[in-house]
mmCIF file of C-alpha atoms in Angstrom:
data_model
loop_
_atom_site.group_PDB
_atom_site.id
_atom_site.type_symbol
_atom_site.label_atom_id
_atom_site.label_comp_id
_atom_site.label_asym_id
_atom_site.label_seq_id
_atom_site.Cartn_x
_atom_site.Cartn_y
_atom_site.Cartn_z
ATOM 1 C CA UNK L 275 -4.179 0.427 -37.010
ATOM 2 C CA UNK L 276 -1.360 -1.197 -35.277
ATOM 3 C CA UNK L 277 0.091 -4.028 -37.711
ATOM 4 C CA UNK L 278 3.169 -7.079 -36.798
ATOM 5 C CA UNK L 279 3.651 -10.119 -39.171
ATOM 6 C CA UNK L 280 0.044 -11.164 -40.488
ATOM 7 C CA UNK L 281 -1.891 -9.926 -37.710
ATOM 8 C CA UNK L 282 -3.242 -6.504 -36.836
ATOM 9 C CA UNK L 283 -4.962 -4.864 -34.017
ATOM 10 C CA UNK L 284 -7.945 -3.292 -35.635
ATOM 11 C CA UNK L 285 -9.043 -0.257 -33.077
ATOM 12 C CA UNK L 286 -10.414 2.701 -33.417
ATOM 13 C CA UNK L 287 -12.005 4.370 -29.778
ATOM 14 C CA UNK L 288 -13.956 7.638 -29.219
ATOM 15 C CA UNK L 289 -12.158 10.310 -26.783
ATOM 16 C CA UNK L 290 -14.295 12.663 -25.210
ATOM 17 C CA UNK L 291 -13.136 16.687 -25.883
ATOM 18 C CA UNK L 292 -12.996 17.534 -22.196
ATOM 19 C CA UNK L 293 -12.457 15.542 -18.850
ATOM 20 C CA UNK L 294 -12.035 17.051 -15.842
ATOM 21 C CA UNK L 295 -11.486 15.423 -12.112
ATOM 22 C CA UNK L 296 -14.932 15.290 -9.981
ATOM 23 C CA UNK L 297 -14.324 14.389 -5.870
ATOM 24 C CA UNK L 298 -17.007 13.479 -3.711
ATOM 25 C CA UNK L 299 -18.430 16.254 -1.778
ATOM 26 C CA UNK L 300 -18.145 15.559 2.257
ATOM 27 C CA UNK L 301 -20.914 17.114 3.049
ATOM 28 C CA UNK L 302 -23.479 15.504 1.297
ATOM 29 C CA UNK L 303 -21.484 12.313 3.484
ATOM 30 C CA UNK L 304 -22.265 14.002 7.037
ATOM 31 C CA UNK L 305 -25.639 15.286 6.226
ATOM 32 C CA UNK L 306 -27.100 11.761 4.798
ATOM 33 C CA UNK L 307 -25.045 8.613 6.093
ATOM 34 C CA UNK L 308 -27.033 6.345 4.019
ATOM 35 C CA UNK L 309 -25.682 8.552 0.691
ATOM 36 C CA UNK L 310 -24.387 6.479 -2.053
ATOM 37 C CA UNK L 311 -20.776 6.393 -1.523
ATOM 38 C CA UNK L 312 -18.756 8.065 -4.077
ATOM 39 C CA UNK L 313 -14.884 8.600 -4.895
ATOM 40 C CA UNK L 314 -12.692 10.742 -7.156
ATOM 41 C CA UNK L 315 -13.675 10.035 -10.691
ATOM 42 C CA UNK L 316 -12.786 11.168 -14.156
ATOM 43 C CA UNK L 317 -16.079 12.113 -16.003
ATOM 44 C CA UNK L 318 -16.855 13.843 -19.504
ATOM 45 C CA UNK L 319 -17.446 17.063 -19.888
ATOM 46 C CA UNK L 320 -20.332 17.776 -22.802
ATOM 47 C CA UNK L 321 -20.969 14.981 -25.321
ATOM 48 C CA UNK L 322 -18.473 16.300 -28.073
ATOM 49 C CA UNK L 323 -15.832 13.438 -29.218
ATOM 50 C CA UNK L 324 -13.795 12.398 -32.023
ATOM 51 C CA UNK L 325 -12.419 9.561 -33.047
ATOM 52 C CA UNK L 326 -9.175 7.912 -32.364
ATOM 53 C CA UNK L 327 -6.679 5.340 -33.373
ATOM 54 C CA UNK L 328 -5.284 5.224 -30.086
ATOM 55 C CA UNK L 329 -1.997 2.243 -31.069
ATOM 56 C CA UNK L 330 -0.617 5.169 -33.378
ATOM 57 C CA UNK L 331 1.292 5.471 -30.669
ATOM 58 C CA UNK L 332 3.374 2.339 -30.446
ATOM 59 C CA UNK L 333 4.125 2.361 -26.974
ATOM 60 C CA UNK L 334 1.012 3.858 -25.713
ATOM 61 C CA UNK L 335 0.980 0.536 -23.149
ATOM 62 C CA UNK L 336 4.738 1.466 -21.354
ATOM 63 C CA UNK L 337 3.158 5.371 -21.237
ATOM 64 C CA UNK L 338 -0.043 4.180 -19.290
ATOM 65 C CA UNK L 339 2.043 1.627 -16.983
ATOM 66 C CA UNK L 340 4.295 4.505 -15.672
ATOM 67 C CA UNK L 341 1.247 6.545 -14.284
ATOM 68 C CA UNK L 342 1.689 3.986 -11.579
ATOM 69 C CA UNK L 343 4.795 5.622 -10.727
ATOM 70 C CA UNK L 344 2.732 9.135 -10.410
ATOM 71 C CA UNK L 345 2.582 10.491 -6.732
ATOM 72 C CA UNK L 346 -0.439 10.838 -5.123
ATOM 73 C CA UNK L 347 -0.639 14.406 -6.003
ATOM 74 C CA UNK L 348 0.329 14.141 -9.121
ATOM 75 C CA UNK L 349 -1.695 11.105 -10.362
ATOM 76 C CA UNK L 350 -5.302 12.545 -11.075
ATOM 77 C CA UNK L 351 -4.545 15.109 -13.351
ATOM 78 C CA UNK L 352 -1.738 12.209 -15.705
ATOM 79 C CA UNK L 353 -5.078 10.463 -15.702
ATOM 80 C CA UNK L 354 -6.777 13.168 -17.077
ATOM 81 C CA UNK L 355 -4.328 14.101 -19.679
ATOM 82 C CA UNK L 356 -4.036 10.469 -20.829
ATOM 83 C CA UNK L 357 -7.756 10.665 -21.327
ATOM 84 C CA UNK L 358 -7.706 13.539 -23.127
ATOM 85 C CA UNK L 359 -5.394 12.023 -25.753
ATOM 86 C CA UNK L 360 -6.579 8.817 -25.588
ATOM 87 C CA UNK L 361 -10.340 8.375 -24.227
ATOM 88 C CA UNK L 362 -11.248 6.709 -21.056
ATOM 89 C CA UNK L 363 -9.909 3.186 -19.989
ATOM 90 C CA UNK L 364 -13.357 0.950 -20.677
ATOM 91 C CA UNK L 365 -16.338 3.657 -20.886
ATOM 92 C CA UNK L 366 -17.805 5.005 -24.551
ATOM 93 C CA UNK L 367 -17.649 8.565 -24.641
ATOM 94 C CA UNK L 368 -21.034 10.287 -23.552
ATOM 95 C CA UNK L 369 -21.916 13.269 -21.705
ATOM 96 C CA UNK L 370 -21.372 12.539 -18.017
ATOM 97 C CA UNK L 371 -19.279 9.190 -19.154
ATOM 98 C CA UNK L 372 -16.945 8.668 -15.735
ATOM 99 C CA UNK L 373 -14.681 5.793 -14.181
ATOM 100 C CA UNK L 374 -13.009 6.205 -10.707
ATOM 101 C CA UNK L 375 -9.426 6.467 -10.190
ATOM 102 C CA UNK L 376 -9.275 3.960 -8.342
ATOM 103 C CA UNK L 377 -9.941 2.063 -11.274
ATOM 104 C CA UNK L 378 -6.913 3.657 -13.221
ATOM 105 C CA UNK L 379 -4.474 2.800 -10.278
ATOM 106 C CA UNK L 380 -5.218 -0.909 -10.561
ATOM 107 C CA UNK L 381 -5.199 -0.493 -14.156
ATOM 108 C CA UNK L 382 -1.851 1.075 -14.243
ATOM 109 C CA UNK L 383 -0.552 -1.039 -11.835
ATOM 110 C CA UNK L 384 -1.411 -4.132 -13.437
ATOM 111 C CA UNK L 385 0.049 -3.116 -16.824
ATOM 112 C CA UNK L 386 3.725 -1.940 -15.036
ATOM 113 C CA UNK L 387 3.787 -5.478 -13.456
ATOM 114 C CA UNK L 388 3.264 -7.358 -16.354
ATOM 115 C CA UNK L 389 6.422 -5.412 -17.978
ATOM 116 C CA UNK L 390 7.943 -5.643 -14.833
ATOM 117 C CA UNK L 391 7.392 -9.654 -14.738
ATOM 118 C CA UNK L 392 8.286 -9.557 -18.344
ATOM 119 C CA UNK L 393 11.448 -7.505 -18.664
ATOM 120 C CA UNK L 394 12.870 -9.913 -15.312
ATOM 121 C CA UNK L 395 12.108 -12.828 -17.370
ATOM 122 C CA UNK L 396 13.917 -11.731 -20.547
ATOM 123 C CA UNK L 397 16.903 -10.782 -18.311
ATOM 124 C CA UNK L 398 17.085 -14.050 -17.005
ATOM 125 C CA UNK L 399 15.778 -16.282 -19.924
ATOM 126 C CA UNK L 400 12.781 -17.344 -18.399
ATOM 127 C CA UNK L 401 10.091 -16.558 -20.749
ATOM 128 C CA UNK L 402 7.739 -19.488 -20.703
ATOM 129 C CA UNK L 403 7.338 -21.458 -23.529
ATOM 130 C CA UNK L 404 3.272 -21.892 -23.847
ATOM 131 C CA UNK L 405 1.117 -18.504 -23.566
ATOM 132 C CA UNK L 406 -0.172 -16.399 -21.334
ATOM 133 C CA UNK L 407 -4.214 -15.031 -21.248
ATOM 134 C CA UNK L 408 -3.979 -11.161 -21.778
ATOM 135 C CA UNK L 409 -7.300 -10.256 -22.694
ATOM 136 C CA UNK L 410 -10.071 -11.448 -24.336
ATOM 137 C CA UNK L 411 -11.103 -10.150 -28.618
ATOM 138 C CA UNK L 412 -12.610 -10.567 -31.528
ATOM 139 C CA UNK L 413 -10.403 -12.412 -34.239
ATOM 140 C CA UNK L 414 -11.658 -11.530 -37.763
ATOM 141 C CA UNK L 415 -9.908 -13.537 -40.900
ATOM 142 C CA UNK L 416 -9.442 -10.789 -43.748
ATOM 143 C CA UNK L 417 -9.531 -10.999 -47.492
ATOM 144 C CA UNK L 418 -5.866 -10.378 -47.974
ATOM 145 C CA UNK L 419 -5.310 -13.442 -45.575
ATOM 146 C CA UNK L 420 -3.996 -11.486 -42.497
ATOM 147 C CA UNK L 421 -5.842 -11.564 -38.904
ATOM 148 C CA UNK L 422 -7.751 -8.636 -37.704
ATOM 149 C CA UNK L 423 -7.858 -8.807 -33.927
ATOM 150 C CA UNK L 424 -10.368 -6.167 -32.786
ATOM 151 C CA UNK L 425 -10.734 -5.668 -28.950
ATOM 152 C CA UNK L 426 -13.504 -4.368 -27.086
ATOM 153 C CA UNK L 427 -11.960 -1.107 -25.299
ATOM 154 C CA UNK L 428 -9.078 0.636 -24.495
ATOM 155 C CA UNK L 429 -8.159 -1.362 -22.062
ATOM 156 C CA UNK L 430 -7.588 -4.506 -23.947
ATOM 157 C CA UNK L 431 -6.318 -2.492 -26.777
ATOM 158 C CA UNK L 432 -3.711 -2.043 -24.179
ATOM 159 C CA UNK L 433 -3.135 -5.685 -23.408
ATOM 160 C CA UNK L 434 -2.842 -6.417 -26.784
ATOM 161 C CA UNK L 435 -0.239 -4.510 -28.171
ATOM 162 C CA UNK L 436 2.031 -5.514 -24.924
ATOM 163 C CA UNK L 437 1.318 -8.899 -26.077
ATOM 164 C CA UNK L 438 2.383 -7.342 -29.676
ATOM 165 C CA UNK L 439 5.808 -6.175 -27.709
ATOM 166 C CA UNK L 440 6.264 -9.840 -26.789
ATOM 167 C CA UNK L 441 6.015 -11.158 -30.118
ATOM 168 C CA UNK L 442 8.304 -9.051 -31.864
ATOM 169 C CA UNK L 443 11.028 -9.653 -29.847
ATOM 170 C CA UNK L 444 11.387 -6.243 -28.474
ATOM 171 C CA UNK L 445 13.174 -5.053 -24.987
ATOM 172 C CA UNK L 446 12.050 -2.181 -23.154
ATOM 173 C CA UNK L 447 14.903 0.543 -22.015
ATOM 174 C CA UNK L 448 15.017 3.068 -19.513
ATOM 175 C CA UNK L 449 15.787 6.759 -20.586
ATOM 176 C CA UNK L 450 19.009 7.664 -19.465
ATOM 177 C CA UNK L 451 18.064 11.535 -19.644
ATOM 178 C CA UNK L 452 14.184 11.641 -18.841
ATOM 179 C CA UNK L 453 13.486 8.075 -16.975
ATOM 180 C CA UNK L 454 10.573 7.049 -19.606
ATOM 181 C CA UNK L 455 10.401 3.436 -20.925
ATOM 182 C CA UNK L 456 11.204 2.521 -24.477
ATOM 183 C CA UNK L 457 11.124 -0.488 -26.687
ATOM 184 C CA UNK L 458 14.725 -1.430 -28.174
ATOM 185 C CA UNK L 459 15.112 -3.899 -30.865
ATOM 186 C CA UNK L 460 12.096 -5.980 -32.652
ATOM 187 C CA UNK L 461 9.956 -4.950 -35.434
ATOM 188 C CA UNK L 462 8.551 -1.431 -35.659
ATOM 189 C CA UNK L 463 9.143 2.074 -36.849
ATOM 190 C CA UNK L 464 8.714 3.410 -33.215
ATOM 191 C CA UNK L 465 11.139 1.140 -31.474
ATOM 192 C CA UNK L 466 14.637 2.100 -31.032
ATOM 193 C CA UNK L 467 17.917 0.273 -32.295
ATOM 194 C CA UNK L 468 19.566 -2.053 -29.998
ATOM 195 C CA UNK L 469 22.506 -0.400 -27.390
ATOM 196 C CA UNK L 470 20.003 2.627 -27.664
ATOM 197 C CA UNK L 471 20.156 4.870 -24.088
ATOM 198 C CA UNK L 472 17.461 7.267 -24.659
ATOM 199 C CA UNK L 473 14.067 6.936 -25.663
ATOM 200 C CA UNK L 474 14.501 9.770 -28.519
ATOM 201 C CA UNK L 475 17.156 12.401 -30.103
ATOM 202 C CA UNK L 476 15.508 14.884 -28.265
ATOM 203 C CA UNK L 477 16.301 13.690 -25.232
ATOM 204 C CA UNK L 478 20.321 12.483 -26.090
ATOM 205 C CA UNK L 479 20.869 15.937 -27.125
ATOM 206 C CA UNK L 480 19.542 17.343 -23.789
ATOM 207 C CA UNK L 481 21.550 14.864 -21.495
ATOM 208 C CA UNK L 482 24.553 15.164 -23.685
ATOM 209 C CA UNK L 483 24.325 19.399 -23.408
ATOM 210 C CA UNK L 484 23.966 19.003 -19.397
ATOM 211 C CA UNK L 485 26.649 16.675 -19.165
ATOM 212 C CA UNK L 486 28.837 19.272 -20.863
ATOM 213 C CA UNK L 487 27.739 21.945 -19.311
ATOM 214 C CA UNK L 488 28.544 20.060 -16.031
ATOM 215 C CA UNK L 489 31.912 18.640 -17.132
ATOM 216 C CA UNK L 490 32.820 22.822 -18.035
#
């Protein structure tokens, strides 16, 4: 349960045990030309699941965003492996439960230009002063006075906790050693002091050990 101020993103989202990548087969294409028409999907595999909290991970948004960077080869199987950890984008897990990847491109797409458009506008001190529609959720006013926002899927879940990055006046940093985003600054026991160069210790001590082992 991802918390900031009084307000907290109440989500909890079931995550299938096993996804796997499903094309189209040609054939069935040449032999009946009136054939539904299919494309590459990611689909369930058995009806096992578990729940998950997916905003334990505080920067689960800038991690989906940068499988629009993925190459075409590359960018069906990040999709599955995101769904493994994290479920599918707006589908309940079931047995057979599928949404094309086409569907994850423009989701993933949409997500790095929003931190795109936001991260130009911070540079240049042009974040507008009114806000923005992100997505749509249920607002829930709890007994110990906070807000409970509670959004429908994974998707908005998403959307939300960027908006969440906005609010806590955090800036997002690009790994000096592995490329991945980061959040610098703001409220949050994820994010990463301000001045910070790499998105985690792990990652300082590797750049600083090849930069040595260069200089030598």
């Amino acid at each position: 349960m991802a918390k900031t101020s009084r307000i907290q993103i109440d989500f909890k989202w079931p995550v299938g045990s096993a996804y796997k990548i499903e094309n189209p087969d040609p054939l069935v294409s040449r032999l009946d030309p009136f054939a539904q028409m299919k494309e590459p999907s990611i689909v369930q595999v058995g009806s096992a699941q578990f729940e998950r909290w997916p905003l334990e991970n505080g920067s689960l948004h800038l991690r989906f965003a940068r499988l629009a960077d993925k190459p075409a080869a590359q960018f069906a199987e990040a999709c599955r492996t995101f769904a493994l950890g994290f479920g599918l984008l707006q589908t309940y897990a079931e047995d057979g439960a599928s949404e094309p990847l086409s569907l994850w491109r423009d989701r993933a797409q949409t997500m790095r230009d929003s931190i795109d458009g936001l991260r130009r506008a911070k540079q240049h001190g042009a974040l507008p002063d009114t806000g923005a529609t992100i997505t749509e959720a249920s607002v829930q006013l709890m007994p110990d006075g906070r807000l409970a926002i509670r959004p429908r899927v994974l998707w908005d879940a998403m959307r939300l906790q960027l908006a969440q990055s906005i609010t806590s006046g955090r800036d997002i940093g690009e790994c000096k050693n592995c490329g991945e985003w980061f959040e610098i600054g703001g409220r949050g026991d994820h994010v990463r002091r301000v001045g910070s160069e790499f998105c985690s210790d792990t990652c300082r001590s590797k750049f600083n050990y090849r930069e040595k082992r260069t200089a030598s």
